[in-house]
Amino acid sequence: MTVEQNINTEIMDKLTKVCLCKAIPRSKIKKAIAEGARTVAAVKRVTGAGSGNCCGRRCTPKIEEILGDYQEV
Ligand code: FES
């Protein structure tokens, strides 16, 4: 990945909300994973994602996908 692609990814990670109810960006989810959260429950506990009105119905699949991407690398 080029430096420009890295910067674009970082910008998009800050702008893209994974948990819409709590306005938690993808960057915060990735940071939690990088700092050791390895399960959906751990990511939710650290970030506060999943505690909104939909009780994680919308963000849980997205968190699982990001965790999956992380484990593939
Ligand atoms: S989108 Fe995360 S709790 Fe609703």
CSV table of N, CA and C and ligand atoms in Angstrom, one decimal:
chain,number,residue,atom,x,y,z
A,1,MET,N,0.8,-1.2,0.0
A,1,MET,CA,0.0,0.0,0.0
A,1,MET,C,0.9,1.2,0.0
A,2,THR,N,0.5,2.2,-0.9
A,2,THR,CA,1.3,3.4,-0.9
A,2,THR,C,1.0,4.3,0.3
A,3,VAL,N,1.8,5.4,0.4
A,3,VAL,CA,1.6,6.3,1.5
A,3,VAL,C,0.3,7.0,1.3
A,4,GLU,N,0.0,7.4,0.1
A,4,GLU,CA,-1.3,8.0,-0.2
A,4,GLU,C,-2.5,7.1,0.2
A,5,GLN,N,-2.4,5.9,-0.2
A,5,GLN,CA,-3.5,4.9,0.1
A,5,GLN,C,-3.6,4.8,1.6
A,6,ASN,N,-2.5,4.8,2.3
A,6,ASN,CA,-2.5,4.7,3.8
A,6,ASN,C,-3.3,5.9,4.4
A,7,ILE,N,-2.9,7.1,3.9
A,7,ILE,CA,-3.6,8.3,4.4
A,7,ILE,C,-5.1,8.3,4.1
A,8,ASN,N,-5.4,7.9,2.9
A,8,ASN,CA,-6.8,7.8,2.5
A,8,ASN,C,-7.6,6.8,3.4
A,9,THR,N,-6.9,5.7,3.7
A,9,THR,CA,-7.6,4.7,4.6
A,9,THR,C,-7.8,5.3,6.0
A,10,GLU,N,-6.7,6.0,6.5
A,10,GLU,CA,-6.9,6.6,7.8
A,10,GLU,C,-8.0,7.6,7.8
A,11,ILE,N,-8.1,8.4,6.8
A,11,ILE,CA,-9.2,9.4,6.8
A,11,ILE,C,-10.5,8.7,6.7
A,12,MET,N,-10.7,7.7,5.9
A,12,MET,CA,-11.9,7.0,5.8
A,12,MET,C,-12.3,6.3,7.1
A,13,ASP,N,-11.3,5.8,7.8
A,13,ASP,CA,-11.5,5.1,9.1
A,13,ASP,C,-12.0,6.1,10.1
A,14,LYS,N,-11.6,7.3,10.0
A,14,LYS,CA,-12.1,8.3,11.0
A,14,LYS,C,-13.5,8.8,10.6
A,15,LEU,N,-13.8,8.8,9.3
A,15,LEU,CA,-15.1,9.3,8.9
A,15,LEU,C,-16.2,8.2,8.9
A,16,THR,N,-15.8,6.9,8.8
A,16,THR,CA,-16.8,5.9,8.7
A,16,THR,C,-17.2,5.4,10.1
A,17,LYS,N,-18.5,5.5,10.3
A,17,LYS,CA,-19.1,5.1,11.6
A,17,LYS,C,-19.4,3.6,11.5
A,18,VAL,N,-18.8,2.9,12.4
A,18,VAL,CA,-19.2,1.4,12.5
A,18,VAL,C,-20.4,1.3,13.4
A,19,CYS,N,-20.4,1.9,14.5
A,19,CYS,CA,-21.6,1.9,15.4
A,19,CYS,C,-22.3,3.3,15.2
A,20,LEU,N,-23.4,3.2,14.4
A,20,LEU,CA,-24.2,4.4,14.1
A,20,LEU,C,-24.8,5.0,15.4
A,21,CYS,N,-25.3,4.2,16.2
A,21,CYS,CA,-26.0,4.6,17.4
A,21,CYS,C,-25.1,5.5,18.3
A,22,LYS,N,-23.9,5.0,18.5
A,22,LYS,CA,-23.0,5.7,19.4
A,22,LYS,C,-21.9,6.5,18.6
A,23,ALA,N,-22.0,6.6,17.3
A,23,ALA,CA,-21.1,7.3,16.5
A,23,ALA,C,-19.6,6.9,16.7
A,24,ILE,N,-19.4,5.6,16.7
A,24,ILE,CA,-18.0,5.1,16.9
A,24,ILE,C,-17.4,4.9,15.6
A,25,PRO,N,-16.3,5.6,15.3
A,25,PRO,CA,-15.7,5.4,14.0
A,25,PRO,C,-14.9,4.1,13.9
A,26,ARG,N,-14.6,3.7,12.6
A,26,ARG,CA,-13.8,2.5,12.4
A,26,ARG,C,-12.4,2.6,13.0
A,27,SER,N,-11.9,3.8,13.0
A,27,SER,CA,-10.5,4.0,13.6
A,27,SER,C,-10.5,3.6,15.0
A,28,LYS,N,-11.6,3.9,15.8
A,28,LYS,CA,-11.6,3.5,17.2
A,28,LYS,C,-11.7,2.0,17.4
A,29,ILE,N,-12.4,1.4,16.5
A,29,ILE,CA,-12.6,-0.1,16.5
A,29,ILE,C,-11.2,-0.7,16.2
A,30,LYS,N,-10.5,-0.2,15.2
A,30,LYS,CA,-9.2,-0.8,14.8
A,30,LYS,C,-8.2,-0.5,15.9
A,31,LYS,N,-8.3,0.6,16.6
A,31,LYS,CA,-7.3,0.9,17.7
A,31,LYS,C,-7.5,0.0,18.8
A,32,ALA,N,-8.8,-0.3,19.1
A,32,ALA,CA,-9.1,-1.3,20.2
A,32,ALA,C,-8.5,-2.6,19.9
A,33,ILE,N,-8.7,-3.1,18.6
A,33,ILE,CA,-8.2,-4.4,18.2
A,33,ILE,C,-6.6,-4.4,18.3
A,34,ALA,N,-6.0,-3.3,17.8
A,34,ALA,CA,-4.5,-3.2,17.9
A,34,ALA,C,-4.0,-3.2,19.3
A,35,GLU,N,-4.8,-2.8,20.2
A,35,GLU,CA,-4.4,-2.7,21.6
A,35,GLU,C,-4.8,-4.0,22.4
A,36,GLY,N,-5.3,-5.0,21.7
A,36,GLY,CA,-5.5,-6.3,22.3
A,36,GLY,C,-6.9,-6.8,22.4
A,37,ALA,N,-7.9,-6.0,22.0
A,37,ALA,CA,-9.3,-6.6,22.0
A,37,ALA,C,-9.4,-7.6,20.9
A,38,ARG,N,-9.7,-8.8,21.2
A,38,ARG,CA,-9.7,-9.9,20.1
A,38,ARG,C,-11.1,-10.5,19.9
A,39,THR,N,-12.1,-10.1,20.7
A,39,THR,CA,-13.4,-10.6,20.5
A,39,THR,C,-14.4,-9.4,20.3
A,40,VAL,N,-15.6,-9.7,19.8
A,40,VAL,CA,-16.6,-8.7,19.6
A,40,VAL,C,-16.9,-8.1,20.9
A,41,ALA,N,-17.1,-8.9,22.0
A,41,ALA,CA,-17.4,-8.5,23.3
A,41,ALA,C,-16.3,-7.5,23.8
A,42,ALA,N,-15.1,-7.9,23.6
A,42,ALA,CA,-14.0,-7.0,24.1
A,42,ALA,C,-14.0,-5.7,23.4
A,43,VAL,N,-14.2,-5.7,22.1
A,43,VAL,CA,-14.2,-4.5,21.3
A,43,VAL,C,-15.3,-3.6,21.8
A,44,LYS,N,-16.5,-4.2,22.0
A,44,LYS,CA,-17.7,-3.4,22.5
A,44,LYS,C,-17.4,-2.8,23.9
A,45,ARG,N,-16.8,-3.6,24.7
A,45,ARG,CA,-16.5,-3.1,26.1
A,45,ARG,C,-15.5,-1.9,26.1
A,46,VAL,N,-14.5,-2.0,25.2
A,46,VAL,CA,-13.5,-1.0,25.2
A,46,VAL,C,-14.0,0.3,24.5
A,47,THR,N,-14.8,0.1,23.4
A,47,THR,CA,-15.2,1.3,22.6
A,47,THR,C,-16.6,1.8,23.0
A,48,GLY,N,-17.4,1.0,23.6
A,48,GLY,CA,-18.8,1.5,23.9
A,48,GLY,C,-19.7,1.2,22.7
A,49,ALA,N,-19.2,0.6,21.6
A,49,ALA,CA,-20.0,0.2,20.5
A,49,ALA,C,-21.0,-0.9,21.0
A,50,GLY,N,-22.1,-0.9,20.4
A,50,GLY,CA,-23.1,-2.0,20.7
A,50,GLY,C,-24.0,-1.6,21.9
A,51,SER,N,-23.8,-0.5,22.4
A,51,SER,CA,-24.6,-0.1,23.6
A,51,SER,C,-25.7,0.9,23.3
A,52,GLY,N,-25.9,1.1,22.0
A,52,GLY,CA,-26.9,2.1,21.5
A,52,GLY,C,-28.3,1.5,21.4
A,53,ASN,N,-29.2,2.3,20.8
A,53,ASN,CA,-30.6,1.9,20.7
A,53,ASN,C,-30.8,0.6,20.0
A,54,CYS,N,-30.0,0.2,19.0
A,54,CYS,CA,-30.3,-1.1,18.3
A,54,CYS,C,-29.6,-2.3,19.0
A,55,CYS,N,-29.0,-2.0,20.2
A,55,CYS,CA,-28.3,-3.1,21.0
A,55,CYS,C,-27.3,-3.9,20.2
A,56,GLY,N,-26.6,-3.2,19.2
A,56,GLY,CA,-25.6,-3.9,18.5
A,56,GLY,C,-26.0,-4.6,17.2
A,57,ARG,N,-27.3,-4.5,16.9
A,57,ARG,CA,-27.8,-5.3,15.7
A,57,ARG,C,-27.1,-4.9,14.5
A,58,ARG,N,-26.9,-3.5,14.3
A,58,ARG,CA,-26.3,-3.1,13.1
A,58,ARG,C,-24.7,-3.1,13.1
A,59,CYS,N,-24.1,-2.9,14.3
A,59,CYS,CA,-22.7,-2.8,14.3
A,59,CYS,C,-22.0,-4.1,14.6
A,60,THR,N,-22.6,-5.1,15.2
A,60,THR,CA,-21.9,-6.3,15.5
A,60,THR,C,-21.4,-7.0,14.3
A,61,PRO,N,-22.1,-7.1,13.2
A,61,PRO,CA,-21.5,-7.8,12.0
A,61,PRO,C,-20.3,-7.0,11.4
A,62,LYS,N,-20.4,-5.7,11.5
A,62,LYS,CA,-19.3,-4.9,11.0
A,62,LYS,C,-18.0,-5.1,11.9
A,63,ILE,N,-18.2,-5.2,13.2
A,63,ILE,CA,-17.1,-5.4,14.1
A,63,ILE,C,-16.5,-6.8,13.8
A,64,GLU,N,-17.4,-7.8,13.6
A,64,GLU,CA,-16.9,-9.2,13.3
A,64,GLU,C,-16.0,-9.1,12.0
A,65,GLU,N,-16.5,-8.4,11.0
A,65,GLU,CA,-15.8,-8.3,9.8
A,65,GLU,C,-14.4,-7.6,10.0
A,66,ILE,N,-14.3,-6.6,10.7
A,66,ILE,CA,-13.0,-5.9,11.0
A,66,ILE,C,-12.1,-6.8,11.8
A,67,LEU,N,-12.7,-7.6,12.7
A,67,LEU,CA,-11.8,-8.5,13.5
A,67,LEU,C,-11.3,-9.6,12.5
A,68,GLY,N,-12.2,-10.1,11.6
A,68,GLY,CA,-11.7,-11.1,10.6
A,68,GLY,C,-10.6,-10.6,9.8
A,69,ASP,N,-10.7,-9.3,9.3
A,69,ASP,CA,-9.7,-8.7,8.5
A,69,ASP,C,-8.4,-8.7,9.3
A,70,TYR,N,-8.5,-8.3,10.5
A,70,TYR,CA,-7.3,-8.2,11.4
A,70,TYR,C,-6.6,-9.5,11.5
A,71,GLN,N,-7.4,-10.6,11.7
A,71,GLN,CA,-6.8,-11.9,11.9
A,71,GLN,C,-6.1,-12.5,10.6
A,72,GLU,N,-6.6,-12.0,9.4
A,72,GLU,CA,-6.1,-12.5,8.2
A,72,GLU,C,-4.7,-11.9,7.9
A,73,VAL,N,-4.4,-10.7,8.5
A,73,VAL,CA,-3.1,-10.1,8.2
A,73,VAL,C,-2.0,-10.7,8.9
B,1,FES,S1,-25.2,0.6,15.7
B,1,FES,FE1,-24.1,0.0,17.4
B,1,FES,S2,-25.5,-0.1,19.0
B,1,FES,FE2,-26.7,0.5,17.2
